[in-house]
CSV table of N, CA, C and O in Angstrom, one decimal:
chain,number,residue,atom,x,y,z
T,1,UNK,N,-29.6,-46.2,-51.0
T,1,UNK,CA,-29.0,-46.8,-52.1
T,1,UNK,C,-27.9,-47.8,-51.6
T,1,UNK,O,-27.0,-47.3,-50.8
T,2,UNK,N,-27.8,-49.0,-52.0
T,2,UNK,CA,-26.9,-50.0,-51.5
T,2,UNK,C,-25.6,-49.8,-52.3
T,2,UNK,O,-25.6,-49.8,-53.5
T,3,UNK,N,-24.4,-49.7,-51.6
T,3,UNK,CA,-23.2,-49.6,-52.3
T,3,UNK,C,-22.2,-50.6,-51.7
T,3,UNK,O,-22.4,-51.1,-50.6
T,4,UNK,N,-21.1,-50.8,-52.5
T,4,UNK,CA,-20.0,-51.7,-52.1
T,4,UNK,C,-18.7,-50.9,-52.0
T,4,UNK,O,-18.3,-50.3,-53.0
T,5,UNK,N,-18.1,-51.0,-50.9
T,5,UNK,CA,-16.8,-50.3,-50.7
T,5,UNK,C,-15.7,-51.3,-50.7
T,5,UNK,O,-15.9,-52.4,-50.0
T,6,UNK,N,-14.6,-51.1,-51.4
T,6,UNK,CA,-13.5,-52.0,-51.4
T,6,UNK,C,-12.3,-51.3,-51.0
T,6,UNK,O,-12.1,-50.1,-51.2
T,7,UNK,N,-11.3,-52.0,-50.4
T,7,UNK,CA,-10.0,-51.5,-49.9
T,7,UNK,C,-9.0,-52.6,-49.9
T,7,UNK,O,-9.4,-53.8,-49.9
T,8,UNK,N,-7.8,-52.2,-49.9
T,8,UNK,CA,-6.7,-53.2,-49.8
T,8,UNK,C,-5.9,-52.9,-48.5
T,8,UNK,O,-5.6,-51.8,-48.1
T,9,UNK,N,-5.4,-54.0,-47.9
T,9,UNK,CA,-4.6,-53.9,-46.7
T,9,UNK,C,-3.3,-54.8,-46.9
T,9,UNK,O,-3.3,-55.7,-47.7
T,10,UNK,N,-2.3,-54.6,-46.1
T,10,UNK,CA,-1.1,-55.3,-46.2
T,10,UNK,C,-1.2,-56.7,-45.6
T,10,UNK,O,-0.4,-57.6,-45.9
T,11,UNK,N,-2.0,-56.9,-44.6
T,11,UNK,CA,-2.1,-58.2,-43.9
T,11,UNK,C,-3.6,-58.4,-43.5
T,11,UNK,O,-4.3,-57.5,-43.3
T,12,UNK,N,-4.0,-59.7,-43.4
T,12,UNK,CA,-5.4,-60.0,-43.1
T,12,UNK,C,-5.7,-59.6,-41.6
T,12,UNK,O,-6.9,-59.3,-41.3
T,13,UNK,N,-4.7,-59.5,-40.7
T,13,UNK,CA,-5.0,-59.2,-39.4
T,13,UNK,C,-5.5,-57.7,-39.3
T,13,UNK,O,-6.4,-57.4,-38.6
T,14,UNK,N,-4.8,-56.8,-40.0
T,14,UNK,CA,-5.2,-55.4,-40.0
T,14,UNK,C,-6.6,-55.2,-40.7
T,14,UNK,O,-7.4,-54.4,-40.3
T,15,UNK,N,-6.9,-56.0,-41.7
T,15,UNK,CA,-8.2,-56.0,-42.4
T,15,UNK,C,-9.3,-56.4,-41.4
T,15,UNK,O,-10.4,-55.8,-41.3
T,16,UNK,N,-9.0,-57.5,-40.6
T,16,UNK,CA,-10.0,-57.9,-39.6
T,16,UNK,C,-10.3,-56.8,-38.6
T,16,UNK,O,-11.5,-56.6,-38.2
T,17,UNK,N,-9.3,-56.2,-38.1
T,17,UNK,CA,-9.5,-55.1,-37.1
T,17,UNK,C,-10.3,-54.0,-37.7
T,17,UNK,O,-11.2,-53.4,-37.0
T,18,UNK,N,-10.0,-53.6,-39.0
T,18,UNK,CA,-10.8,-52.5,-39.6
T,18,UNK,C,-12.2,-52.9,-39.8
T,18,UNK,O,-13.1,-52.1,-39.5
T,19,UNK,N,-12.5,-54.1,-40.2
T,19,UNK,CA,-13.9,-54.6,-40.4
T,19,UNK,C,-14.6,-54.6,-39.0
T,19,UNK,O,-15.8,-54.3,-38.9
T,20,UNK,N,-13.9,-55.0,-38.0
T,20,UNK,CA,-14.6,-55.0,-36.7
T,20,UNK,C,-14.9,-53.6,-36.2
T,20,UNK,O,-16.0,-53.4,-35.7
T,21,UNK,N,-14.0,-52.7,-36.4
T,21,UNK,CA,-14.3,-51.3,-36.1
T,21,UNK,C,-15.5,-50.7,-36.9
T,21,UNK,O,-16.3,-50.0,-36.3
T,22,UNK,N,-15.5,-51.1,-38.1
T,22,UNK,CA,-16.6,-50.6,-39.0
T,22,UNK,C,-18.0,-51.2,-38.5
T,22,UNK,O,-19.0,-50.4,-38.4
T,23,UNK,N,-18.0,-52.4,-38.2
T,23,UNK,CA,-19.2,-53.1,-37.7
T,23,UNK,C,-19.7,-52.4,-36.4
T,23,UNK,O,-20.9,-52.3,-36.2
T,24,UNK,N,-18.8,-52.0,-35.6
T,24,UNK,CA,-19.2,-51.5,-34.3
T,24,UNK,C,-19.6,-50.0,-34.4
T,24,UNK,O,-20.4,-49.6,-33.6
T,25,UNK,N,-19.0,-49.3,-35.3
T,25,UNK,CA,-19.3,-47.8,-35.3
T,25,UNK,C,-20.1,-47.3,-36.5
T,25,UNK,O,-20.5,-46.1,-36.4
T,26,UNK,N,-20.4,-48.1,-37.5
T,26,UNK,CA,-21.2,-47.5,-38.6
T,26,UNK,C,-22.5,-48.3,-38.7
T,26,UNK,O,-22.6,-49.5,-38.7
T,27,UNK,N,-23.6,-47.5,-38.8
T,27,UNK,CA,-24.9,-48.1,-39.0
T,27,UNK,C,-25.1,-48.3,-40.5
T,27,UNK,O,-24.6,-47.6,-41.4
T,28,UNK,N,-25.9,-49.3,-40.8
T,28,UNK,CA,-26.3,-49.6,-42.2
T,28,UNK,C,-25.3,-50.5,-42.9
T,28,UNK,O,-25.3,-50.5,-44.2
T,29,UNK,N,-24.5,-51.2,-42.2
T,29,UNK,CA,-23.6,-52.1,-42.9
T,29,UNK,C,-24.3,-53.5,-42.9
T,29,UNK,O,-24.7,-54.1,-41.9
T,30,UNK,N,-24.4,-54.0,-44.2
T,30,UNK,CA,-25.2,-55.2,-44.4
T,30,UNK,C,-24.2,-56.5,-44.3
T,30,UNK,O,-24.6,-57.5,-43.7
T,31,UNK,N,-23.1,-56.4,-44.9
T,31,UNK,CA,-22.1,-57.5,-44.9
T,31,UNK,C,-20.7,-57.0,-45.1
T,31,UNK,O,-20.5,-56.0,-45.7
T,32,UNK,N,-19.8,-57.8,-44.5
T,32,UNK,CA,-18.4,-57.5,-44.7
T,32,UNK,C,-17.6,-58.8,-45.0
T,32,UNK,O,-18.1,-59.9,-44.6
T,33,UNK,N,-16.6,-58.7,-45.8
T,33,UNK,CA,-15.8,-59.9,-46.2
T,33,UNK,C,-14.4,-59.5,-46.6
T,33,UNK,O,-14.2,-58.3,-47.0
T,34,UNK,N,-13.5,-60.4,-46.5
T,34,UNK,CA,-12.1,-60.1,-47.0
T,34,UNK,C,-11.6,-61.3,-47.7
T,34,UNK,O,-11.9,-62.5,-47.3
T,35,UNK,N,-10.7,-61.1,-48.6
T,35,UNK,CA,-10.0,-62.2,-49.4
T,35,UNK,C,-8.5,-62.0,-49.4
T,35,UNK,O,-8.1,-60.8,-49.6
T,36,UNK,N,-7.8,-63.0,-49.1
T,36,UNK,CA,-6.3,-62.9,-49.2
T,36,UNK,C,-5.7,-64.2,-49.7
T,36,UNK,O,-6.4,-65.2,-49.7
T,37,UNK,N,-4.5,-64.2,-50.0
T,37,UNK,CA,-3.8,-65.4,-50.6
T,37,UNK,C,-3.5,-66.3,-49.4
T,37,UNK,O,-2.6,-66.1,-48.6
T,38,UNK,N,-4.2,-67.4,-49.3
T,38,UNK,CA,-4.0,-68.3,-48.2
T,38,UNK,C,-2.7,-69.1,-48.2
T,38,UNK,O,-2.2,-69.5,-47.1
T,39,UNK,N,-2.1,-69.2,-49.3
T,39,UNK,CA,-0.8,-69.9,-49.4
T,39,UNK,C,0.3,-69.0,-48.7
T,39,UNK,O,1.4,-69.5,-48.4
T,40,UNK,N,0.1,-67.7,-48.5
T,40,UNK,CA,1.0,-66.9,-47.8
T,40,UNK,C,1.2,-67.3,-46.3
T,40,UNK,O,2.2,-67.0,-45.7
T,41,UNK,N,0.2,-68.0,-45.8
T,41,UNK,CA,0.3,-68.5,-44.4
T,41,UNK,C,1.4,-69.4,-44.2
T,41,UNK,O,2.1,-69.5,-43.2
T,42,UNK,N,1.7,-70.2,-45.3
T,42,UNK,CA,2.8,-71.2,-45.2
T,42,UNK,C,4.2,-70.4,-45.0
T,42,UNK,O,5.0,-70.9,-44.3
T,43,UNK,N,4.4,-69.3,-45.8
T,43,UNK,CA,5.6,-68.6,-45.6
T,43,UNK,C,5.7,-67.9,-44.3
T,43,UNK,O,6.8,-67.9,-43.7
T,44,UNK,N,4.6,-67.5,-43.7
T,44,UNK,CA,4.6,-66.9,-42.4
T,44,UNK,C,4.9,-68.0,-41.3
T,44,UNK,O,5.6,-67.7,-40.3
T,45,UNK,N,4.5,-69.2,-41.5
T,45,UNK,CA,4.7,-70.3,-40.6
T,45,UNK,C,6.2,-70.7,-40.6
T,45,UNK,O,6.8,-71.1,-39.6
T,46,UNK,N,6.9,-70.5,-41.8
T,46,UNK,CA,8.3,-70.9,-41.9
T,46,UNK,C,9.2,-69.9,-41.1
T,46,UNK,O,10.3,-70.3,-40.8
T,47,UNK,N,8.7,-68.7,-40.8
T,47,UNK,CA,9.6,-67.7,-40.2
T,47,UNK,C,10.0,-68.2,-38.8
T,47,UNK,O,9.1,-68.5,-37.9
T,48,UNK,N,11.3,-68.3,-38.5
T,48,UNK,CA,11.8,-68.7,-37.2
T,48,UNK,C,11.7,-70.2,-36.9
T,48,UNK,O,12.0,-70.6,-35.8
T,49,UNK,N,11.4,-71.0,-37.9
T,49,UNK,CA,11.4,-72.5,-37.6
T,49,UNK,C,12.6,-73.2,-38.2
T,49,UNK,O,13.5,-72.5,-38.8
T,50,UNK,N,12.7,-74.5,-38.1
T,50,UNK,CA,13.9,-75.2,-38.5
T,50,UNK,C,13.4,-76.4,-39.4
T,50,UNK,O,12.4,-77.0,-39.2
T,51,UNK,N,14.2,-76.6,-40.4
T,51,UNK,CA,14.0,-77.7,-41.4
T,51,UNK,C,14.9,-78.9,-41.0
T,51,UNK,O,16.1,-78.7,-40.9
T,52,UNK,N,14.4,-80.1,-40.9
T,52,UNK,CA,15.2,-81.2,-40.6
T,52,UNK,C,15.2,-82.2,-41.8
T,52,UNK,O,14.2,-82.5,-42.3
T,53,UNK,N,16.4,-82.6,-42.2
T,53,UNK,CA,16.6,-83.5,-43.3
T,53,UNK,C,17.3,-84.7,-42.8
T,53,UNK,O,18.4,-84.7,-42.2
T,54,UNK,N,16.7,-85.9,-43.2
T,54,UNK,CA,17.3,-87.2,-42.8
T,54,UNK,C,18.1,-87.7,-44.0
T,54,UNK,O,17.6,-87.8,-45.1
T,55,UNK,N,19.4,-88.0,-43.7
T,55,UNK,CA,20.3,-88.4,-44.8
T,55,UNK,C,20.7,-89.8,-44.5
T,55,UNK,O,21.4,-90.1,-43.5
T,56,UNK,N,20.4,-90.8,-45.4
T,56,UNK,CA,20.9,-92.1,-45.2
T,56,UNK,C,22.4,-92.1,-45.5
T,56,UNK,O,22.9,-91.6,-46.5
T,57,UNK,N,23.2,-92.7,-44.6
T,57,UNK,CA,24.7,-92.6,-44.8
T,57,UNK,C,25.3,-94.0,-45.2
T,57,UNK,O,26.1,-94.0,-46.0
T,58,UNK,N,24.9,-95.0,-44.5
T,58,UNK,CA,25.4,-96.3,-44.9
T,58,UNK,C,24.4,-97.4,-44.5
T,58,UNK,O,23.6,-97.3,-43.6
T,59,UNK,N,24.4,-98.5,-45.3
T,59,UNK,CA,23.5,-99.6,-45.1
T,59,UNK,C,24.4,-100.8,-44.5
T,59,UNK,O,25.4,-101.1,-45.1
T,60,UNK,N,23.9,-101.3,-43.4
T,60,UNK,CA,24.6,-102.5,-42.9
T,60,UNK,C,23.7,-103.7,-43.1
T,60,UNK,O,22.7,-103.6,-43.7
T,61,UNK,N,24.1,-104.8,-42.6
T,61,UNK,CA,23.3,-106.0,-42.7
T,61,UNK,C,22.0,-106.0,-42.1
T,61,UNK,O,21.0,-106.4,-42.6
T,62,UNK,N,21.9,-105.3,-40.9
T,62,UNK,CA,20.7,-105.3,-40.2
T,62,UNK,C,19.9,-104.0,-40.2
T,62,UNK,O,18.7,-104.0,-40.0
T,63,UNK,N,20.5,-102.9,-40.3
T,63,UNK,CA,19.8,-101.6,-40.3
T,63,UNK,C,20.6,-100.6,-41.1
T,63,UNK,O,21.7,-100.8,-41.5
T,64,UNK,N,19.9,-99.4,-41.2
T,64,UNK,CA,20.6,-98.3,-41.8
T,64,UNK,C,21.1,-97.3,-40.8
T,64,UNK,O,20.5,-97.1,-39.8
T,65,UNK,N,22.2,-96.7,-41.1
T,65,UNK,CA,22.8,-95.6,-40.3
T,65,UNK,C,22.3,-94.3,-41.0
T,65,UNK,O,22.5,-94.2,-42.2
T,66,UNK,N,21.8,-93.4,-40.2
T,66,UNK,CA,21.3,-92.2,-40.8
T,66,UNK,C,21.9,-91.0,-40.0
T,66,UNK,O,22.4,-91.1,-38.9
T,67,UNK,N,21.9,-89.9,-40.7
T,67,UNK,CA,22.3,-88.6,-40.1
T,67,UNK,C,21.2,-87.6,-40.2
T,67,UNK,O,20.4,-87.7,-41.2
T,68,UNK,N,21.0,-86.7,-39.3
T,68,UNK,CA,20.0,-85.7,-39.4
T,68,UNK,C,20.7,-84.3,-39.5
T,68,UNK,O,21.6,-84.0,-38.7
T,69,UNK,N,20.3,-83.6,-40.5
T,69,UNK,CA,20.9,-82.3,-40.7
T,69,UNK,C,19.8,-81.2,-40.5
T,69,UNK,O,18.7,-81.4,-41.1
T,70,UNK,N,20.0,-80.3,-39.6
T,70,UNK,CA,19.0,-79.2,-39.4
T,70,UNK,C,19.5,-77.9,-39.9
T,70,UNK,O,20.7,-77.6,-39.9
T,71,UNK,N,18.6,-77.1,-40.4
T,71,UNK,CA,19.0,-75.8,-40.9
T,71,UNK,C,17.8,-74.9,-40.7
T,71,UNK,O,16.7,-75.3,-40.6
T,72,UNK,N,18.1,-73.6,-40.5
T,72,UNK,CA,17.0,-72.6,-40.2
T,72,UNK,C,16.1,-72.5,-41.5
T,72,UNK,O,16.6,-72.5,-42.6
T,73,UNK,N,14.8,-72.5,-41.3
T,73,UNK,CA,13.9,-72.3,-42.4
T,73,UNK,C,13.9,-70.8,-42.9
T,73,UNK,O,14.0,-69.9,-42.1
T,74,UNK,N,13.8,-70.7,-44.1
T,74,UNK,CA,13.9,-69.3,-44.7
T,74,UNK,C,12.6,-69.1,-45.5
T,74,UNK,O,12.2,-69.8,-46.4
T,75,UNK,N,11.8,-68.0,-45.2
T,75,UNK,CA,10.6,-67.7,-46.0
T,75,UNK,C,10.9,-67.4,-47.4
T,75,UNK,O,10.0,-67.5,-48.3
T,76,UNK,N,12.2,-67.2,-47.8
T,76,UNK,CA,12.5,-66.9,-49.2
T,76,UNK,C,12.4,-68.2,-50.0
T,76,UNK,O,12.5,-68.1,-51.3
T,77,UNK,N,12.2,-69.3,-49.4
T,77,UNK,CA,12.0,-70.6,-50.2
T,77,UNK,C,10.7,-70.5,-51.0
T,77,UNK,O,10.6,-71.1,-52.0
T,78,UNK,N,9.8,-69.8,-50.5
T,78,UNK,CA,8.5,-69.6,-51.2
T,78,UNK,C,8.6,-68.3,-52.1
T,78,UNK,O,9.0,-67.3,-51.6
T,79,UNK,N,8.3,-68.4,-53.4
T,79,UNK,CA,8.5,-67.3,-54.3
T,79,UNK,C,7.6,-66.1,-53.8
T,79,UNK,O,6.6,-66.2,-53.2
T,80,UNK,N,8.0,-64.9,-54.2
T,80,UNK,CA,7.4,-63.7,-53.8
T,80,UNK,C,5.9,-63.6,-54.1
T,80,UNK,O,5.1,-63.2,-53.2
T,81,UNK,N,5.4,-63.9,-55.2
T,81,UNK,CA,3.9,-63.7,-55.4
T,81,UNK,C,3.1,-64.5,-54.4
T,81,UNK,O,2.0,-64.1,-54.0
T,82,UNK,N,3.6,-65.7,-54.0
T,82,UNK,CA,2.9,-66.5,-53.0
T,82,UNK,C,3.1,-66.1,-51.6
T,82,UNK,O,2.3,-66.5,-50.7
T,83,UNK,N,4.1,-65.2,-51.3
T,83,UNK,CA,4.3,-64.7,-50.0
T,83,UNK,C,3.5,-63.5,-49.7
T,83,UNK,O,3.4,-63.1,-48.5
T,84,UNK,N,2.9,-62.9,-50.7
T,84,UNK,CA,2.2,-61.6,-50.5
T,84,UNK,C,0.9,-61.9,-49.6
T,84,UNK,O,0.2,-62.8,-49.9
T,85,UNK,N,0.8,-61.1,-48.6
T,85,UNK,CA,-0.4,-61.2,-47.7
T,85,UNK,C,-1.4,-60.1,-48.0
T,85,UNK,O,-2.2,-59.7,-47.1
T,86,UNK,N,-1.3,-59.5,-49.2
T,86,UNK,CA,-2.2,-58.4,-49.5
T,86,UNK,C,-3.7,-58.9,-49.4
T,86,UNK,O,-4.0,-60.0,-49.9
T,87,UNK,N,-4.5,-58.1,-48.7
T,87,UNK,CA,-5.9,-58.5,-48.4
T,87,UNK,C,-6.8,-57.5,-49.0
T,87,UNK,O,-6.6,-56.3,-48.9
T,88,UNK,N,-7.9,-57.9,-49.7
T,88,UNK,CA,-8.9,-57.1,-50.2
T,88,UNK,C,-10.2,-57.2,-49.4
T,88,UNK,O,-10.6,-58.3,-49.1
T,89,UNK,N,-10.7,-56.1,-49.0
T,89,UNK,CA,-11.9,-56.0,-48.1
T,89,UNK,C,-13.1,-55.5,-48.9
T,89,UNK,O,-13.0,-54.6,-49.8
T,90,UNK,N,-14.2,-56.2,-48.7
T,90,UNK,CA,-15.5,-55.8,-49.3
T,90,UNK,C,-16.5,-55.5,-48.2
T,90,UNK,O,-16.7,-56.3,-47.3
T,91,UNK,N,-17.2,-54.3,-48.4
T,91,UNK,CA,-18.2,-53.9,-47.4
T,91,UNK,C,-19.4,-53.5,-48.2
T,91,UNK,O,-19.4,-52.6,-49.1
T,92,UNK,N,-20.5,-54.1,-47.9
T,92,UNK,CA,-21.8,-53.7,-48.5
T,92,UNK,C,-22.6,-53.0,-47.5
T,92,UNK,O,-22.8,-53.5,-46.4
T,93,UNK,N,-23.0,-51.7,-47.8
T,93,UNK,CA,-23.7,-50.9,-46.9
T,93,UNK,C,-24.7,-50.0,-47.7
T,93,UNK,O,-24.7,-49.9,-48.9
T,94,UNK,N,-25.5,-49.2,-46.9
T,94,UNK,CA,-26.3,-48.2,-47.6
T,94,UNK,C,-25.4,-47.0,-47.8
T,94,UNK,O,-24.4,-46.8,-47.2
T,95,UNK,N,-25.8,-46.1,-48.7
T,95,UNK,CA,-25.0,-45.0,-49.1
T,95,UNK,C,-24.7,-44.0,-48.0
T,95,UNK,O,-23.8,-43.2,-48.2
T,96,UNK,N,-25.5,-43.9,-47.0
T,96,UNK,CA,-25.3,-42.9,-46.0
T,96,UNK,C,-24.0,-43.1,-45.1
T,96,UNK,O,-23.5,-42.1,-44.6
T,97,UNK,N,-23.5,-44.3,-45.0
T,97,UNK,CA,-22.3,-44.5,-44.2
T,97,UNK,C,-21.0,-44.6,-44.9
T,97,UNK,O,-19.9,-44.9,-44.3
T,98,UNK,N,-20.9,-44.3,-46.2
T,98,UNK,CA,-19.7,-44.4,-46.9
T,98,UNK,C,-18.6,-43.5,-46.5
T,98,UNK,O,-17.4,-43.8,-46.5
T,99,UNK,N,-19.0,-42.2,-46.1
T,99,UNK,CA,-18.0,-41.3,-45.6
T,99,UNK,C,-17.2,-41.8,-44.4
T,99,UNK,O,-16.0,-41.7,-44.3
T,100,UNK,N,-18.0,-42.3,-43.4
T,100,UNK,CA,-17.4,-42.8,-42.2
T,100,UNK,C,-16.6,-44.1,-42.5
T,100,UNK,O,-15.6,-44.3,-41.9
T,101,UNK,N,-17.1,-44.9,-43.4
T,101,UNK,CA,-16.4,-46.1,-43.7
T,101,UNK,C,-15.0,-45.8,-44.4
T,101,UNK,O,-14.0,-46.4,-44.0
T,102,UNK,N,-15.1,-44.8,-45.3
T,102,UNK,CA,-13.8,-44.4,-45.9
T,102,UNK,C,-12.8,-43.8,-44.9
T,102,UNK,O,-11.6,-44.2,-45.0
T,103,UNK,N,-13.3,-43.1,-43.9
T,103,UNK,CA,-12.4,-42.5,-42.9
T,103,UNK,C,-11.8,-43.6,-42.0
T,103,UNK,O,-10.6,-43.6,-41.7
T,104,UNK,N,-12.6,-44.6,-41.6
T,104,UNK,CA,-12.1,-45.7,-40.8
T,104,UNK,C,-11.1,-46.5,-41.6
T,104,UNK,O,-10.0,-46.9,-41.0
T,105,UNK,N,-11.4,-46.8,-42.8
T,105,UNK,CA,-10.5,-47.6,-43.6
T,105,UNK,C,-9.1,-46.9,-43.8
T,105,UNK,O,-8.1,-47.5,-43.7
T,106,UNK,N,-9.2,-45.6,-44.0
T,106,UNK,CA,-8.0,-44.8,-44.2
T,106,UNK,C,-7.2,-44.8,-42.9
T,106,UNK,O,-6.0,-44.9,-43.0
T,107,UNK,N,-7.9,-44.6,-41.8
T,107,UNK,CA,-7.2,-44.5,-40.5
T,107,UNK,C,-6.5,-45.9,-40.1
T,107,UNK,O,-5.5,-45.9,-39.4
T,108,UNK,N,-7.1,-47.0,-40.5
T,108,UNK,CA,-6.6,-48.3,-40.2
T,108,UNK,C,-5.6,-48.8,-41.1
T,108,UNK,O,-5.1,-49.9,-41.0
T,109,UNK,N,-5.2,-48.0,-42.1
T,109,UNK,CA,-4.1,-48.4,-43.0
T,109,UNK,C,-4.6,-48.9,-44.4
T,109,UNK,O,-3.8,-49.6,-45.1
T,110,UNK,N,-5.8,-48.7,-44.7
T,110,UNK,CA,-6.3,-49.2,-46.0
T,110,UNK,C,-5.8,-48.3,-47.2
T,110,UNK,O,-5.6,-47.1,-47.0
T,111,UNK,N,-5.7,-48.9,-48.3
T,111,UNK,CA,-5.3,-48.2,-49.5
T,111,UNK,C,-6.2,-48.6,-50.7
T,111,UNK,O,-6.9,-49.6,-50.6
T,112,UNK,N,-6.2,-47.9,-51.8
T,112,UNK,CA,-7.0,-48.1,-52.9
T,112,UNK,C,-8.5,-48.2,-52.5
T,112,UNK,O,-9.2,-49.1,-53.0
T,113,UNK,N,-8.9,-47.4,-51.7
T,113,UNK,CA,-10.3,-47.4,-51.2
T,113,UNK,C,-11.2,-46.9,-52.4
T,113,UNK,O,-11.0,-45.9,-53.0
T,114,UNK,N,-12.2,-47.7,-52.7
T,114,UNK,CA,-13.1,-47.4,-53.8
T,114,UNK,C,-14.5,-47.7,-53.5
T,114,UNK,O,-14.8,-48.7,-52.8
T,115,UNK,N,-15.4,-46.8,-54.0
T,115,UNK,CA,-16.8,-47.1,-53.9
T,115,UNK,C,-17.5,-46.3,-55.1
T,115,UNK,O,-16.9,-45.3,-55.6
T,116,UNK,N,-18.7,-46.7,-55.5
T,116,UNK,CA,-19.3,-46.0,-56.7
T,116,UNK,C,-19.6,-44.5,-56.4
T,116,UNK,O,-19.7,-43.8,-57.4
T,117,UNK,N,-19.8,-44.1,-55.2
T,117,UNK,CA,-20.1,-42.7,-54.9
T,117,UNK,C,-18.9,-41.8,-55.0
T,117,UNK,O,-19.1,-40.6,-55.0
T,118,UNK,N,-17.7,-42.3,-54.9
T,118,UNK,CA,-16.5,-41.5,-54.9
T,118,UNK,C,-15.8,-41.6,-56.2
T,118,UNK,O,-15.7,-42.4,-56.9
């Protein structure tokens, strides 16, 4: 019997590691996939970077005088729902491997693990 197992992870990196381990250790896995909020990558990229702002200060006859203001980038600039990196994992397999899949997902940090047999 073909079943679909779903689980949630805090980050796509941990979901990828769990799926890799499942593919290597469980027989009867037909397909795996994961979905996460891709706009959260922007907030992750802002961590530890700097924002530069060019300020025009005065105009002369021939050119503009400008000033550059730099400030540390803050991931808080992006609102919380868009910063969430919650990842949902989907695994399609035959029914014989669901116990092992559940245990691997649980050991790798998965939560809200669900399948029709449980």
